[in-house]
Coordinates of C-alpha atoms in Angstrom, one line a residue:
Chain T
N1 CA 2.5 -3.0 20.0
A2 CA 5.2 -3.2 17.4
G3 CA 2.8 -3.5 14.5
V4 CA 4.5 -5.0 11.4
T5 CA 8.2 -5.7 11.7
Q6 CA 10.4 -6.5 8.7
T7 CA 14.0 -7.7 8.6
P8 CA 16.4 -7.0 7.2
K9 CA 16.1 -3.3 6.4
F10 CA 18.8 -3.5 3.8
R11 CA 20.5 -6.3 1.9
I12 CA 22.8 -6.7 -1.1
L13 CA 22.7 -10.0 -2.9
K14 CA 24.7 -11.5 -5.8
I15 CA 22.9 -12.9 -8.8
G16 CA 21.8 -16.4 -8.1
Q17 CA 21.9 -16.1 -4.3
S18 CA 18.8 -16.8 -2.2
M19 CA 17.4 -15.1 0.8
T20 CA 14.4 -14.8 3.0
L21 CA 12.7 -11.5 4.0
Q22 CA 11.1 -11.9 7.4
C23 CA 7.8 -10.3 8.4
T24 CA 6.0 -10.5 11.8
Q25 CA 2.9 -8.8 13.0
D26 CA 1.6 -8.6 16.6
M27 CA -2.0 -7.4 15.8
N28 CA -3.5 -10.9 15.4
H29 CA -4.4 -10.0 11.8
N30 CA -5.5 -12.8 9.5
Y31 CA -4.6 -11.1 6.3
M32 CA -1.0 -10.5 5.3
Y33 CA 0.6 -9.2 2.1
W34 CA 3.9 -8.8 0.4
Y35 CA 4.3 -5.8 -2.0
R36 CA 7.3 -4.6 -4.0
Q37 CA 7.9 -1.0 -5.0
D38 CA 10.2 0.0 -7.8
P39 CA 11.6 3.6 -7.9
G40 CA 8.9 6.1 -8.8
M41 CA 6.2 3.5 -9.1
G42 CA 3.3 2.2 -7.1
L43 CA 3.2 -1.0 -5.1
K44 CA 2.6 -4.3 -6.8
L45 CA 1.2 -7.3 -4.9
I46 CA 3.5 -10.3 -4.9
Y47 CA 1.7 -12.8 -2.6
Y48 CA -0.9 -12.6 0.1
S49 CA -2.4 -14.8 2.8
V50 CA -5.8 -15.0 4.4
G51 CA -4.7 -17.1 7.4
A52 CA -2.2 -19.6 8.6
G53 CA -1.6 -22.3 6.0
I54 CA -3.3 -20.3 3.2
T55 CA -1.4 -18.3 0.6
D56 CA -2.1 -17.1 -2.9
K57 CA -0.4 -15.3 -5.8
G58 CA -0.8 -11.7 -6.4
E59 CA 0.1 -9.7 -9.5
V60 CA 3.9 -10.4 -9.7
P61 CA 4.7 -13.8 -8.0
N62 CA 7.4 -15.1 -10.3
G63 CA 10.7 -15.6 -8.6
Y64 CA 9.2 -15.6 -5.1
N65 CA 7.7 -18.1 -2.6
V66 CA 5.9 -17.6 0.7
S67 CA 4.7 -19.7 3.6
R68 CA 2.4 -18.9 6.5
S69 CA 2.8 -21.4 9.3
T70 CA 1.6 -19.1 12.0
T71 CA -0.7 -16.1 12.2
E72 CA 2.1 -13.8 13.1
D73 CA 4.8 -14.7 10.5
F74 CA 4.8 -14.4 6.7
P75 CA 8.3 -14.8 5.2
L76 CA 9.1 -14.1 1.6
R77 CA 11.7 -16.3 -0.1
L78 CA 13.7 -15.2 -3.1
E79 CA 15.2 -18.0 -5.0
L80 CA 18.0 -17.4 -7.5
A81 CA 18.0 -13.6 -7.2
A82 CA 18.0 -11.6 -10.4
P83 CA 18.7 -7.8 -10.9
S84 CA 15.0 -7.4 -11.8
Q85 CA 14.3 -8.2 -8.1
T86 CA 16.1 -5.1 -7.0
S87 CA 13.3 -3.2 -5.2
V88 CA 11.9 -2.1 -1.9
Y89 CA 9.7 -4.8 -0.3
F90 CA 6.8 -4.0 2.0
C91 CA 4.9 -6.4 4.2
A92 CA 1.5 -5.5 5.4
S93 CA -1.3 -6.9 7.4
S94 CA -5.0 -6.2 7.9
L95 CA -7.9 -7.3 10.0
S96 CA -10.4 -7.5 7.2
G97 CA -9.7 -8.4 3.6
G98 CA -8.9 -6.4 0.5
G99 CA -10.2 -2.9 0.2
T100 CA -12.6 -2.9 3.1
G101 CA -10.0 -2.6 5.9
E102 CA -6.9 -0.7 6.8
L103 CA -3.6 -2.1 5.7
F104 CA -0.7 -1.7 8.2
F105 CA 2.7 -1.6 6.6
G106 CA 6.2 -2.4 7.8
E107 CA 9.1 0.0 7.2
G108 CA 10.3 -1.9 4.2
S109 CA 13.3 -4.0 3.1
R110 CA 15.5 -2.5 0.5
L111 CA 17.1 -5.2 -1.7
T112 CA 19.8 -4.8 -4.3
V113 CA 20.8 -7.6 -6.6
L114 CA 24.2 -7.2 -8.3
Chain S
L1 CA -11.1 -4.8 -10.8
A2 CA -11.8 -1.1 -10.7
K3 CA -9.1 1.0 -12.3
T4 CA -8.3 4.3 -10.8
T5 CA -6.9 7.5 -12.4
Q6 CA -5.4 10.3 -10.4
P7 CA -3.1 13.3 -11.2
I8 CA 0.6 12.5 -11.2
S9 CA 1.5 15.6 -9.2
M10 CA 0.1 18.7 -7.5
D11 CA 1.8 21.7 -5.9
S12 CA 0.5 23.7 -3.0
Y13 CA 1.5 26.2 -0.4
E14 CA 1.4 26.0 3.4
G15 CA -2.0 26.8 4.8
Q16 CA -3.9 26.0 1.6
E17 CA -6.4 23.3 1.1
V18 CA -5.4 20.5 -1.2
N19 CA -8.0 18.5 -3.1
I20 CA -7.0 15.3 -5.0
T21 CA -9.6 13.8 -7.3
C22 CA -9.5 10.1 -8.2
S23 CA -11.6 8.6 -11.1
H24 CA -12.9 5.1 -10.8
N25 CA -15.6 4.8 -13.5
N26 CA -16.1 1.0 -13.2
I27 CA -16.4 0.9 -9.4
A28 CA -18.4 -2.1 -8.3
T29 CA -21.3 -2.2 -5.8
N30 CA -19.2 -3.8 -3.0
D31 CA -16.1 -1.6 -3.5
Y32 CA -14.8 0.8 -0.9
I33 CA -12.6 3.8 -1.6
T34 CA -9.5 4.1 0.5
W35 CA -6.7 6.7 0.5
Y36 CA -3.1 6.1 1.7
Q37 CA -0.2 8.5 2.2
Q38 CA 3.4 7.5 1.7
F39 CA 6.6 9.4 2.7
P40 CA 10.0 8.6 1.2
S41 CA 11.5 5.4 2.6
Q42 CA 8.4 4.5 4.5
G43 CA 5.4 2.2 4.0
P44 CA 2.1 3.7 3.0
R45 CA -0.2 4.8 5.9
F46 CA -4.0 4.7 5.9
I47 CA -5.6 8.1 5.8
I48 CA -9.3 7.6 5.2
Q49 CA -11.9 5.2 3.8
G50 CA -15.5 5.6 2.6
Y51 CA -18.3 4.0 0.6
K52 CA -20.5 7.0 -0.2
T53 CA -21.3 10.6 0.6
K54 CA -18.8 12.3 2.9
V55 CA -16.4 11.0 5.5
T56 CA -14.2 13.2 7.8
N57 CA -11.6 12.4 10.3
E58 CA -8.9 14.4 12.2
V59 CA -6.6 14.6 9.1
A60 CA -8.8 14.6 6.0
S61 CA -12.2 14.5 4.4
L62 CA -13.3 12.2 1.6
F63 CA -16.1 13.3 -0.7
I64 CA -17.9 10.7 -2.8
P65 CA -20.7 11.7 -5.2
A66 CA -23.8 9.7 -5.6
D67 CA -22.7 7.8 -8.7
R68 CA -19.4 6.9 -6.9
K69 CA -17.4 7.2 -10.1
S70 CA -15.0 9.5 -8.5
S71 CA -13.8 10.6 -5.1
T72 CA -12.0 13.6 -3.7
L73 CA -9.5 13.6 -0.9
S74 CA -9.4 17.0 0.8
L75 CA -6.4 18.0 3.0
P76 CA -7.2 21.2 5.0
R77 CA -4.5 23.7 5.7
V78 CA -1.5 21.7 4.5
S79 CA 1.9 22.0 6.0
L80 CA 5.4 21.1 4.7
S81 CA 5.1 17.7 6.4
D82 CA 2.1 16.8 4.1
T83 CA 4.5 16.5 1.2
A84 CA 4.1 12.9 0.2
V85 CA 2.6 10.5 -2.4
Y86 CA -1.1 9.9 -2.0
Y87 CA -2.8 6.7 -3.4
C88 CA -6.4 6.1 -4.2
L89 CA -7.5 2.5 -3.9
V90 CA -10.8 0.9 -4.8
G91 CA -11.6 -2.7 -3.7
D92 CA -13.9 -5.1 -2.0
L93 CA -13.2 -7.9 0.5
A94 CA -11.0 -9.8 -2.1
P95 CA -7.5 -9.5 -0.7
G96 CA -5.7 -10.4 -3.9
K97 CA -7.0 -7.6 -6.0
L98 CA -5.9 -4.5 -4.1
S99 CA -3.3 -2.6 -6.1
F100 CA -1.6 0.7 -5.8
G101 CA -1.2 2.9 -8.8
A102 CA 1.5 5.5 -9.2
G103 CA -0.3 7.8 -6.9
T104 CA -0.3 11.6 -6.7
T105 CA 2.9 13.4 -5.6
V106 CA 1.8 16.4 -3.5
T107 CA 4.5 19.0 -2.9
V108 CA 3.8 21.7 -0.3
R109 CA 6.0 24.8 -0.5
A110 CA 6.6 27.4 2.2

């Protein structure tokens, strides 16, 4: 059981470039989430999904897009990268929704936009 | 959405018990209380979850008074490896409302 796997672990982007952060889980969880964490801060929810084909915005969705074509995968797309998107991104999954279940997190993807 | 308030930081020494209290005055009937631990450069890790009274597992205890307006995470006999940020979360089944505040940075000294 690998749990939640994120790639890449590190990436440097130039302003205006685009990229996709990959997230895969092998626990057959319906719920998946993308969070960002700025230095010294807590995690903010970007997007979440309650199952294949169903996604919704979280607290800070601007500048990002997601898709959920399979139960296992939940990629996060950054279009036209900006310095404000410099952050550590965490993907998570859970068996039950919201605050009633355990969130399993990946190791994070550190993104720098210059 | 229940707002949580917890201390920014706490210091302790090896072998002591650490108690972190989280306030959540507007907790809703369907809300659960969950605590996570985060080490530098890692994602948060689930510690414990409860609804009311007391919950204990192999690493921590969670105390919730009858009014559920606060909760206390208790870490018995901490070691240097317990130095981390601890987050208190309150939420129900709604997946889009679960947010992490700034957490409590616990520093354990030798």
